[in-house]
Amino acid sequence: MSRVLTVPLPSLRGSLTSSPIFRKCKPYLFLLPALLPLILFIFAPLVRSLYLSMLSWNMVSPNPEWVGFANYQELLTSEEFWKSTVNTLKYAGCLLVFLLVLPFITAYSVTRVPIRVQNFYKTALFVPHVLSLAVASAIFLWLFNPVVGVLNELLSLVNISAINWLSSPTWALFSVSLIVAWNTFGYHFIILLAGILAVPGEIVESARLEGMKRHLGLLRRIIIPLCGPTLLFVFIMTVVMGIQFAFVPVQMLTNGGPNQETTHLVFLTYQYGFQFFRSGLASATAILTFGLFLILIIVQALLLDRRVHYEN
Amino acid sequence: MKIKITIWHVLLMVSLLLSFFPLLWMISIAFKESSQVFSHILNPLPVPLTIEHFQHVWSTVPLLRYLGNSFFVSSVVTFFQLLTSLLAAYAFTQFQFKGREFLFYLVLASILIPIQVTMLPNYLLLSDLGLVNTYAGLILPQLANGLGVFLLRQSFRSIPSSILESARVDGAGDLKRLWTIMIPAVKPSVIALGILFFITTWNEYLWPLLVINDETKLTIPLAMQLFISTEGGTSWGPMMAMALLASIPPLVAYFLLQKHIISSFLHSGVK
């Protein structure tokens, strides 16, 4: 201590920052600003959700009641939970076509046209993603309107009878997916394009010289395997984020209807928690949804792993 | 030069058409006279042109206030997410320490935990802290972003070691090194990530819906929702005018920066 006090100030500072304790702590000091919010607002809530899912509580009463797995039991025997689960899978299916398959084909198309045109498409196709989903929902509310909407008017030109886009049980879920798809397509398109462009040109050329002339073969044998990590990322984004995105048009336009045809697990969680104030049921729904997503992601990762060629 | 129209061109033109179809109609309806909205559905041209819908929105909705709210919240969140991600990515790539692997996987795992699992406990916590209906409550749970940490770590790892070594010889401190060497070396990734954070926060719906119910504190998406529910589903002109006004700031920003944005996305680790 006395030794430290006798040294001049600049080297005091030097000796402090180079002291072994400080150097040991330094990495954690750099991590703390990121880790603290993640722990406080993501991991701790996850644990608290597990705990809340074992309670029967209306979020205001001072005495929550411990009910064990009763909430899960109630869910697994309730019709609306299974309806929401099936709908969630339907959404996932729809969105995987709109937000993984179609943007991938579009991204591949872009690599097949001259550079100057490429740049135009890159810029243009991203535009809808700049708008918020709430704005997109408002626009589509008009497009879908059965009386004054332009979609039915166009259909009537080719003699197809009017469709109740948002209020018919057959079409509502598809229509909601369409809103999400339109808004998010450009973003996924750019990510997938980045993945395809990262495939080394020599590999594509040599495959072509070896006689892989057809696009399908090229895609299946070279490009898709080499884009594995990108595809997995977009898959996760589509499943995890897609259902959350679908929450917006559902909450704004359909309120889960008609006849619960557009409700899904995120919306159900919201209703249980913030409309019916049943925190236990809401938490149990959230936990089960999370489990379902994890299973989907693991299955997809395993499927891809069989054919993914990792760079390192 | 002969331009060959291939199947690829056709595919691209179809996606282009679908991307702009709703936008063009939004603009068209926003300028059409109310009677025309109902009678000449398929005519996209707003003749005669009117700005009555904009005047209506302007006089009934404090739009500037909502745009300001959205801008403030998105900027603060973007700033903090970038800051915390940069510091953490620096630690993961430049230091050796106990638990590095574990902590990194913890950060990765945070990406997979969706908001529906965290929203109720977070709401309860913020309500205990008295932060419901405040900007702080809106911002606080979003100070860090696992995806940002992950992507910046990828970018930092791609910096050639020769650049890093030269900085070490200089004896620069860690923060100085991060600011003067590492960030400039991966500038496109940082910009792309910042834009991504900003757009995501700007468009956020679920969390603001839960936290904010004071009408003066609404963000743009919530204002849009409020407008639809109060005006009912029939005043299409004002609705589209509102949608258009709400979209102009992000659209202008995008067109000013578009070259930057797209090339940043393509050449950074955001994939």
XYZ file of C-alpha atoms in Angstrom:
583
model
C 0.000 0.000 0.000
C 2.647 2.503 1.044
C 4.657 1.623 -2.042
C 1.761 2.403 -4.292
C 1.213 5.724 -2.596
C 4.737 6.873 -3.309
C 4.642 6.361 -7.057
C 3.542 9.254 -9.273
C -0.029 9.263 -10.568
C 0.371 8.089 -14.197
C 2.127 4.904 -13.183
C -0.339 4.440 -10.348
C -2.967 4.157 -13.006
C -0.717 1.859 -14.988
C -0.115 -0.415 -12.060
C -3.821 -0.572 -11.338
C -4.875 -1.602 -14.824
C -2.056 -4.099 -15.081
C -2.654 -5.588 -11.660
C -3.436 -9.298 -11.913
C -6.856 -8.977 -10.305
C -7.966 -6.307 -12.727
C -6.698 -8.286 -15.694
C -8.594 -11.323 -14.520
C -11.793 -9.339 -14.158
C -11.459 -7.359 -17.364
C -13.106 -9.873 -19.738
C -16.107 -10.086 -17.426
C -16.363 -6.305 -17.232
C -16.626 -6.221 -21.016
C -19.262 -8.950 -20.980
C -21.347 -7.585 -18.138
C -23.297 -4.900 -20.064
C -24.555 -7.571 -22.463
C -24.926 -10.437 -20.005
C -26.789 -8.537 -17.327
C -29.832 -7.622 -19.490
C -29.857 -11.079 -21.066
C -29.899 -12.731 -17.644
C -32.376 -10.300 -16.092
C -34.817 -10.103 -18.994
C -34.450 -13.432 -20.797
C -33.072 -16.211 -18.596
C -34.565 -15.177 -15.263
C -38.022 -14.747 -16.880
C -37.663 -18.194 -18.445
C -37.150 -19.677 -14.983
C -39.939 -17.534 -13.543
C -42.242 -18.687 -16.343
C -41.566 -22.284 -15.339
C -42.441 -21.381 -11.752
C -45.531 -19.344 -12.741
C -46.765 -22.256 -14.835
C -47.106 -24.276 -11.624
C -49.285 -21.638 -9.968
C -52.892 -20.660 -10.160
C -52.759 -16.884 -9.962
C -54.629 -13.871 -11.348
C -51.547 -11.596 -11.130
C -53.004 -9.386 -8.380
C -54.025 -11.644 -5.497
C -51.336 -11.775 -2.791
C -51.654 -15.548 -2.434
C -50.859 -17.515 -5.583
C -51.812 -21.137 -5.201
C -49.364 -23.935 -6.033
C -51.112 -26.369 -8.362
C -48.223 -28.416 -9.771
C -48.873 -29.615 -13.294
C -52.592 -28.816 -13.225
C -52.200 -25.988 -15.741
C -50.442 -28.288 -18.193
C -53.146 -30.859 -17.631
C -55.854 -28.314 -18.320
C -54.083 -27.197 -21.496
C -53.462 -30.644 -22.881
C -57.133 -31.499 -22.487
C -58.446 -28.174 -23.810
C -59.685 -27.844 -27.338
C -58.397 -24.313 -27.866
C -54.848 -25.337 -27.012
C -54.824 -28.103 -29.622
C -56.509 -25.850 -32.134
C -53.795 -23.247 -31.547
C -51.053 -25.844 -31.811
C -52.365 -27.188 -35.105
C -52.759 -23.623 -36.391
C -49.214 -22.790 -35.293
C -47.936 -25.705 -37.360
C -50.078 -24.558 -40.295
C -48.593 -21.067 -39.985
C -45.111 -22.562 -39.834
C -45.835 -24.561 -42.988
C -47.257 -21.576 -44.871
C -44.459 -19.286 -43.769
C -41.738 -21.780 -44.654
C -43.026 -21.736 -48.227
C -43.339 -17.934 -48.309
C -40.262 -17.052 -46.295
C -37.772 -19.817 -47.028
C -38.588 -21.568 -50.313
C -39.804 -18.611 -52.395
C -37.129 -16.120 -51.277
C -34.514 -18.791 -51.919
C -35.743 -19.318 -55.480
C -35.891 -15.545 -55.965
C -32.372 -15.117 -54.595
C -31.105 -17.814 -56.949
C -32.889 -16.078 -59.855
C -31.092 -12.853 -59.022
C -27.716 -14.547 -59.372
C -28.699 -15.610 -62.894
C -29.318 -12.118 -64.329
C -26.811 -9.380 -65.292
C -25.187 -7.460 -62.440
C -26.848 -4.135 -63.218
C -30.298 -5.670 -63.020
C -29.215 -7.570 -59.882
C -28.545 -4.371 -57.980
C -31.939 -3.000 -58.870
C -33.748 -6.096 -57.611
C -31.720 -6.221 -54.396
C -32.798 -2.693 -53.537
C -36.390 -2.992 -54.708
C -37.360 -6.312 -53.143
C -36.233 -5.179 -49.686
C -38.604 -2.181 -49.659
C -41.687 -3.807 -48.018
C -39.575 -4.848 -45.025
C -38.976 -1.192 -44.206
C -42.682 -0.744 -43.394
C -43.968 -1.943 -40.081
C -46.209 -4.957 -39.868
C -48.948 -2.821 -38.361
C -48.926 -0.620 -41.470
C -48.854 -3.714 -43.682
C -51.883 -5.066 -41.817
C -53.773 -1.821 -42.472
C -52.992 -1.964 -46.202
C -54.023 -5.586 -46.468
C -57.209 -4.922 -44.528
C -58.267 -2.895 -47.548
C -56.822 -5.257 -50.190
C -58.705 -8.132 -48.541
C -61.969 -6.239 -48.063
C -64.739 -8.294 -49.678
C -66.699 -5.256 -50.880
C -64.244 -2.526 -51.884
C -60.970 -4.519 -51.826
C -58.984 -4.841 -55.014
C -58.264 -8.574 -54.722
C -61.864 -9.706 -55.061
C -62.429 -7.119 -57.763
C -59.559 -8.649 -59.733
C -60.909 -12.142 -59.139
C -64.305 -11.094 -60.442
C -62.640 -10.086 -63.720
C -61.751 -13.729 -64.281
C -65.108 -14.880 -62.963
C -63.947 -16.236 -59.661
C -66.471 -15.615 -56.933
C -65.580 -13.357 -54.009
C -63.437 -14.721 -51.206
C -63.898 -13.613 -47.607
C -60.168 -13.430 -47.056
C -60.080 -12.625 -43.374
C -63.443 -13.946 -42.283
C -63.758 -17.316 -43.968
C -62.443 -20.292 -41.963
C -60.757 -21.681 -45.095
C -58.811 -18.568 -46.051
C -58.206 -16.559 -42.886
C -55.015 -18.279 -41.748
C -53.591 -18.154 -45.251
C -54.443 -14.453 -45.538
C -52.733 -13.628 -42.253
C -49.648 -15.534 -43.420
C -49.722 -13.551 -46.631
C -49.446 -10.259 -44.730
C -46.456 -11.529 -42.748
C -44.921 -12.993 -45.905
C -45.221 -9.758 -47.863
C -43.611 -7.772 -45.058
C -40.703 -10.139 -44.322
C -39.935 -11.589 -47.763
C -37.306 -8.966 -48.668
C -35.269 -9.498 -45.526
C -35.098 -13.256 -45.935
C -34.355 -12.791 -49.622
C -31.281 -10.697 -48.821
C -29.986 -13.117 -46.178
C -30.397 -16.071 -48.541
C -28.795 -14.140 -51.391
C -25.795 -13.456 -49.158
C -25.602 -17.191 -48.481
C -25.755 -18.105 -52.182
C -23.207 -15.446 -53.151
C -20.833 -16.819 -50.521
C -20.622 -20.122 -52.408
C -17.257 -19.926 -54.195
C -17.685 -19.310 -57.925
C -15.034 -21.916 -58.817
C -17.059 -24.676 -57.203
C -20.150 -23.719 -59.181
C -18.121 -23.456 -62.399
C -16.386 -26.785 -61.974
C -19.683 -28.477 -61.191
C -21.027 -27.003 -64.397
C -18.024 -28.207 -66.399
C -18.507 -31.675 -64.985
C -21.857 -31.698 -66.677
C -24.149 -30.423 -63.960
C -26.007 -28.281 -66.424
C -29.428 -28.366 -64.918
C -30.283 -25.836 -62.262
C -32.054 -28.368 -60.133
C -28.984 -30.576 -59.874
C -26.742 -27.603 -59.194
C -29.068 -26.381 -56.460
C -29.503 -29.761 -54.846
C -25.916 -30.978 -54.943
C -23.882 -27.783 -54.564
C -25.734 -24.679 -53.499
C -28.177 -25.976 -50.905
C -25.561 -28.028 -49.015
C -23.096 -25.128 -49.052
C -25.775 -22.736 -47.784
C -26.644 -25.032 -44.881
C -25.950 -22.621 -42.003
C -27.784 -19.787 -43.776
C -30.772 -22.030 -44.439
C -30.854 -23.121 -40.818
C -30.730 -19.497 -39.676
C -33.610 -18.515 -41.962
C -35.540 -21.591 -40.858
C -35.208 -20.562 -37.210
C -36.124 -16.965 -38.030
C -39.183 -18.140 -39.952
C -40.473 -20.451 -37.244
C -39.625 -18.450 -34.118
C -40.089 -14.926 -35.471
C -42.772 -15.777 -38.024
C -45.313 -16.804 -35.376
C -44.526 -13.659 -33.418
C -45.003 -11.590 -36.568
C -48.297 -13.336 -37.213
C -49.397 -12.025 -33.826
C -49.701 -8.502 -35.255
C -52.347 -9.052 -37.954
C -54.168 -11.513 -35.694
C -54.382 -9.050 -32.812
C -55.192 -6.120 -35.113
C -57.539 -7.660 -37.648
C -58.999 -11.043 -36.756
C -58.717 -11.350 -32.966
C -58.104 -15.058 -33.499
C -61.316 -15.571 -35.443
C -63.300 -16.608 -37.348
C -64.096 -19.429 -34.977
C -60.493 -19.442 -33.682
C -59.188 -20.318 -37.128
C -56.353 -17.768 -36.981
C -55.441 -18.074 -33.316
C -52.029 -19.508 -32.514
C -49.888 -20.288 -29.494
C -48.414 -16.810 -29.085
C -51.845 -15.205 -29.337
C -53.275 -17.763 -26.909
C -50.493 -16.958 -24.423
C -51.338 -13.277 -24.763
C -55.048 -13.904 -24.237
C -54.553 -16.113 -21.175
C -52.076 -13.671 -19.644
C -53.355 -10.241 -20.557
C -57.054 -10.701 -21.235
C -58.103 -13.504 -18.862
C -55.341 -12.796 -16.278
C -54.574 -16.476 -15.816
C -50.810 -16.268 -15.480
C -50.402 -19.988 -14.804
C -52.152 -21.060 -17.953
C -50.350 -18.397 -19.988
C -46.944 -19.485 -18.712
C -47.675 -23.145 -19.322
C -48.691 -22.305 -22.901
C -45.511 -20.297 -23.395
C -43.326 -23.112 -22.074
C -45.001 -25.718 -24.275
C -44.671 -23.418 -27.318
C -41.002 -22.970 -26.585
C -40.628 -26.749 -26.365
C -42.384 -27.196 -29.707
C -40.090 -24.659 -31.391
C -37.002 -26.335 -29.946
C -38.109 -29.703 -31.313
C -38.714 -28.197 -34.772
C -35.309 -26.511 -34.738
C -33.452 -29.604 -33.558
C -35.108 -31.788 -36.204
C -34.238 -29.284 -38.920
C -30.645 -28.934 -37.679
C -30.230 -32.719 -37.713
C -31.702 -32.980 -41.212
C -29.366 -30.286 -42.515
C -26.362 -31.629 -40.645
C -26.482 -34.773 -42.745
C -25.730 -32.746 -45.835
C -24.167 -29.571 -44.603
C -20.596 -28.970 -45.501
C -19.115 -26.658 -42.897
C -16.291 -24.434 -43.983
C -14.037 -25.207 -41.043
C -26.220 -5.841 -76.263
C -29.067 -8.255 -76.505
C -31.092 -8.868 -73.384
C -32.407 -12.370 -73.207
C -35.634 -12.699 -71.276
C -35.302 -15.916 -69.326
C -37.456 -17.694 -66.811
C -35.382 -15.942 -64.129
C -36.413 -12.522 -65.390
C -40.033 -13.558 -65.334
C -39.766 -14.862 -61.777
C -38.107 -11.663 -60.627
C -40.667 -9.451 -62.289
C -43.465 -11.360 -60.605
C -41.872 -10.919 -57.159
C -41.279 -7.262 -57.914
C -44.907 -6.790 -58.901
C -46.131 -8.530 -55.748
C -43.787 -6.464 -53.566
C -45.041 -3.147 -54.902
C -48.687 -3.971 -55.542
C -49.874 -3.198 -51.973
C -47.687 -0.088 -51.764
C -49.052 1.424 -54.961
C -52.601 0.843 -53.800
C -51.864 2.425 -50.447
C -50.670 5.577 -52.214
C -53.579 5.501 -54.640
C -56.271 5.219 -51.959
C -54.610 7.861 -49.815
C -55.135 10.418 -52.605
C -58.454 9.215 -53.989
C -61.741 10.921 -53.244
C -63.903 8.923 -50.849
C -66.622 8.315 -53.426
C -64.049 7.000 -55.896
C -62.725 4.532 -53.338
C -66.087 2.801 -53.425
C -67.073 3.152 -57.055
C -63.933 2.929 -59.168
C -62.176 0.143 -57.322
C -59.901 -1.038 -60.079
C -58.815 2.388 -61.233
C -55.594 3.103 -59.353
C -55.284 6.684 -60.590
C -56.520 9.203 -58.017
C -58.367 11.536 -60.378
C -59.462 13.975 -59.073
C -56.654 14.076 -56.572
C -57.462 15.097 -53.015
C -55.519 15.703 -49.822
C -58.588 15.700 -47.580
C -57.574 12.358 -46.036
C -54.213 13.747 -44.990
C -55.868 16.794 -43.478
C -58.223 14.514 -41.595
C -55.357 12.432 -40.175
C -53.316 15.506 -39.390
C -56.143 17.071 -37.409
C -57.141 13.935 -35.476
C -53.819 12.157 -34.797
C -50.709 13.657 -33.123
C -48.578 11.947 -35.725
C -45.387 13.934 -35.171
C -45.493 12.986 -31.528
C -45.815 9.273 -32.419
C -43.023 9.479 -34.980
C -40.903 11.183 -32.334
C -41.684 8.431 -29.801
C -40.769 5.708 -32.280
C -37.602 7.509 -33.289
C -36.512 8.070 -29.691
C -37.144 4.504 -28.530
C -35.564 2.924 -31.634
C -32.460 5.120 -31.413
C -31.853 4.428 -27.737
C -32.379 0.679 -28.149
C -30.125 0.551 -31.223
C -27.388 2.486 -29.447
C -27.373 0.216 -26.417
C -27.647 -3.008 -28.370
C -24.676 -2.007 -30.518
C -22.646 -0.888 -27.511
C -23.239 -4.013 -25.438
C -22.743 -6.292 -28.469
C -19.436 -4.636 -29.397
C -18.032 -4.912 -25.879
C -19.106 -8.537 -25.512
C -17.844 -9.528 -28.965
C -14.516 -7.891 -28.102
C -14.263 -9.931 -24.906
C -15.134 -13.187 -26.668
C -12.522 -12.705 -29.378
C -9.677 -10.877 -27.605
C -9.498 -12.411 -24.142
C -8.856 -15.855 -22.771
C -10.855 -16.455 -19.620
C -12.607 -19.046 -17.548
C -16.108 -19.885 -18.752
C -15.698 -18.303 -22.186
C -17.287 -21.218 -24.020
C -20.124 -21.512 -21.547
C -20.932 -17.808 -21.577
C -20.860 -17.751 -25.353
C -23.357 -20.594 -25.565
C -25.491 -18.783 -23.007
C -25.583 -15.736 -25.303
C -26.427 -17.960 -28.281
C -29.220 -19.661 -26.352
C -30.803 -16.294 -25.600
C -31.584 -15.922 -29.323
C -33.767 -19.009 -29.220
C -35.921 -17.932 -26.282
C -38.983 -16.243 -27.783
C -40.756 -13.244 -26.326
C -43.899 -15.157 -25.368
C -41.891 -16.955 -22.667
C -40.451 -13.765 -21.218
C -43.263 -11.235 -21.672
C -45.367 -12.096 -18.632
C -42.527 -12.255 -16.063
C -40.996 -9.111 -17.564
C -44.311 -7.335 -17.345
C -44.691 -8.366 -13.698
C -41.147 -7.223 -12.915
C -41.584 -3.844 -14.586
C -44.923 -3.330 -12.926
C -43.283 -4.029 -9.523
C -40.696 -1.409 -10.430
C -43.439 1.031 -11.438
C -42.152 1.199 -15.007
C -45.308 0.183 -16.848
C -46.379 2.940 -19.225
C -42.900 4.490 -19.381
C -40.246 4.639 -22.096
C -37.838 3.063 -19.606
C -40.112 0.040 -19.369
C -40.199 -0.180 -23.129
C -36.431 0.072 -23.504
C -35.018 -1.709 -20.458
C -35.622 -5.350 -21.499
C -33.966 -4.685 -24.865
C -30.572 -3.336 -23.828
C -28.710 -6.373 -25.137
C -29.144 -8.603 -28.170
C -27.667 -12.088 -28.398
C -27.765 -12.095 -32.186
C -25.718 -8.892 -32.249
C -23.043 -10.408 -30.015
C -22.913 -13.507 -32.177
C -22.673 -11.654 -35.498
C -20.069 -9.156 -34.303
C -17.976 -11.976 -32.869
C -18.033 -13.558 -36.334
C -16.917 -10.256 -37.901
C -14.154 -9.663 -35.341
C -12.794 -13.131 -35.999
C -12.435 -12.292 -39.668
C -10.079 -9.354 -38.978
C -6.578 -10.286 -40.214
C -4.247 -10.932 -37.284
C -1.612 -8.604 -38.770
C -3.878 -5.625 -38.110
C -4.492 -6.706 -34.518
C -0.785 -7.339 -33.867
C 0.260 -3.882 -35.001
C -2.177 -2.402 -32.500
C -0.789 -4.549 -29.730
C 2.729 -3.257 -30.397
C 1.447 0.292 -30.083
C 0.376 -0.610 -26.581
C -3.093 0.770 -27.097
C -5.593 0.146 -24.325
C -8.520 -2.186 -24.936
C -11.200 0.436 -25.438
C -8.954 2.466 -27.713
C -8.111 -0.668 -29.658
C -11.787 -1.543 -30.027
C -12.656 1.975 -31.172
C -9.729 2.764 -33.487
C -8.817 -0.649 -34.909
C -11.568 -3.229 -34.620
C -14.716 -1.191 -35.314
C -13.303 0.526 -38.430
C -12.178 -2.887 -39.708
C -15.727 -4.260 -39.612
C -17.619 -1.028 -40.240
C -20.074 -2.482 -42.820
C -21.179 -5.163 -40.364
C -21.673 -2.629 -37.583
C -23.757 -0.412 -39.855
C -25.856 -3.314 -41.138
C -26.467 -4.504 -37.615
C -27.404 -1.020 -36.442
C -29.924 -0.677 -39.260
C -31.336 -4.108 -38.512
C -31.744 -3.244 -34.812
C -33.389 0.044 -35.720
C -35.902 -1.457 -38.159
C -36.722 -4.269 -35.734
C -37.345 -1.888 -32.854
C -39.263 0.581 -35.004
C -41.626 -2.187 -36.109
C -41.986 -3.829 -32.711
C -45.579 -4.463 -31.703
C -46.113 -7.036 -28.955
C -43.956 -5.601 -26.169
C -45.088 -1.958 -26.659
C -48.687 -3.220 -26.772
C -48.256 -4.691 -23.291
C -46.265 -1.872 -21.700
C -47.731 1.303 -23.172
C -51.350 2.372 -22.893
C -50.922 6.097 -22.381
C -52.044 7.628 -25.676
C -49.249 10.186 -25.731
C -46.550 7.537 -25.480
C -47.641 5.288 -28.341
C -45.177 4.214 -31.007
C -46.141 4.225 -34.690
C -47.363 0.593 -34.912
C -49.607 1.092 -31.874
C -50.883 4.386 -33.274
C -51.814 2.545 -36.469
C -53.706 -0.039 -34.436
C -55.496 2.626 -32.405
C -56.461 4.451 -35.588
C -57.995 1.349 -37.142
C -59.943 0.484 -34.014
C -61.295 3.999 -33.488
C -62.059 4.881 -37.106
C -63.658 1.511 -37.733
C -62.978 -0.479 -40.845
C -64.528 1.844 -43.396
C -62.666 5.143 -43.654
C -60.182 3.741 -46.122
C -58.835 7.045 -47.364
C -57.683 8.333 -43.969
C -56.414 4.880 -43.039
C -54.167 4.706 -46.093
C -53.101 8.317 -45.600
C -52.068 7.427 -42.070
C -50.240 4.309 -43.323
C -48.432 6.404 -45.909
C -47.434 9.128 -43.437
C -46.192 6.505 -40.984
C -44.079 4.923 -43.744
C -42.478 8.028 -45.195
C -39.661 8.440 -42.628
C -38.394 4.853 -42.838
C -38.823 4.828 -46.639
C -36.881 8.064 -47.081
C -34.145 6.808 -44.774
C -33.997 3.576 -46.723
C -33.727 5.245 -50.122
C -31.026 7.617 -48.899
C -28.985 4.762 -47.480
C -30.049 1.892 -49.725
C -26.687 1.235 -51.387
C -25.066 1.100 -47.993
C -27.764 -1.023 -46.441
C -27.913 -3.741 -49.051
C -24.156 -4.075 -49.520
C -23.717 -4.128 -45.758
C -26.197 -6.949 -45.486
C -24.546 -8.866 -48.308
C -20.965 -8.482 -47.141
C -21.369 -8.650 -43.420
C -21.956 -11.596 -41.199
C -25.693 -10.923 -41.121
C -26.595 -14.201 -42.716
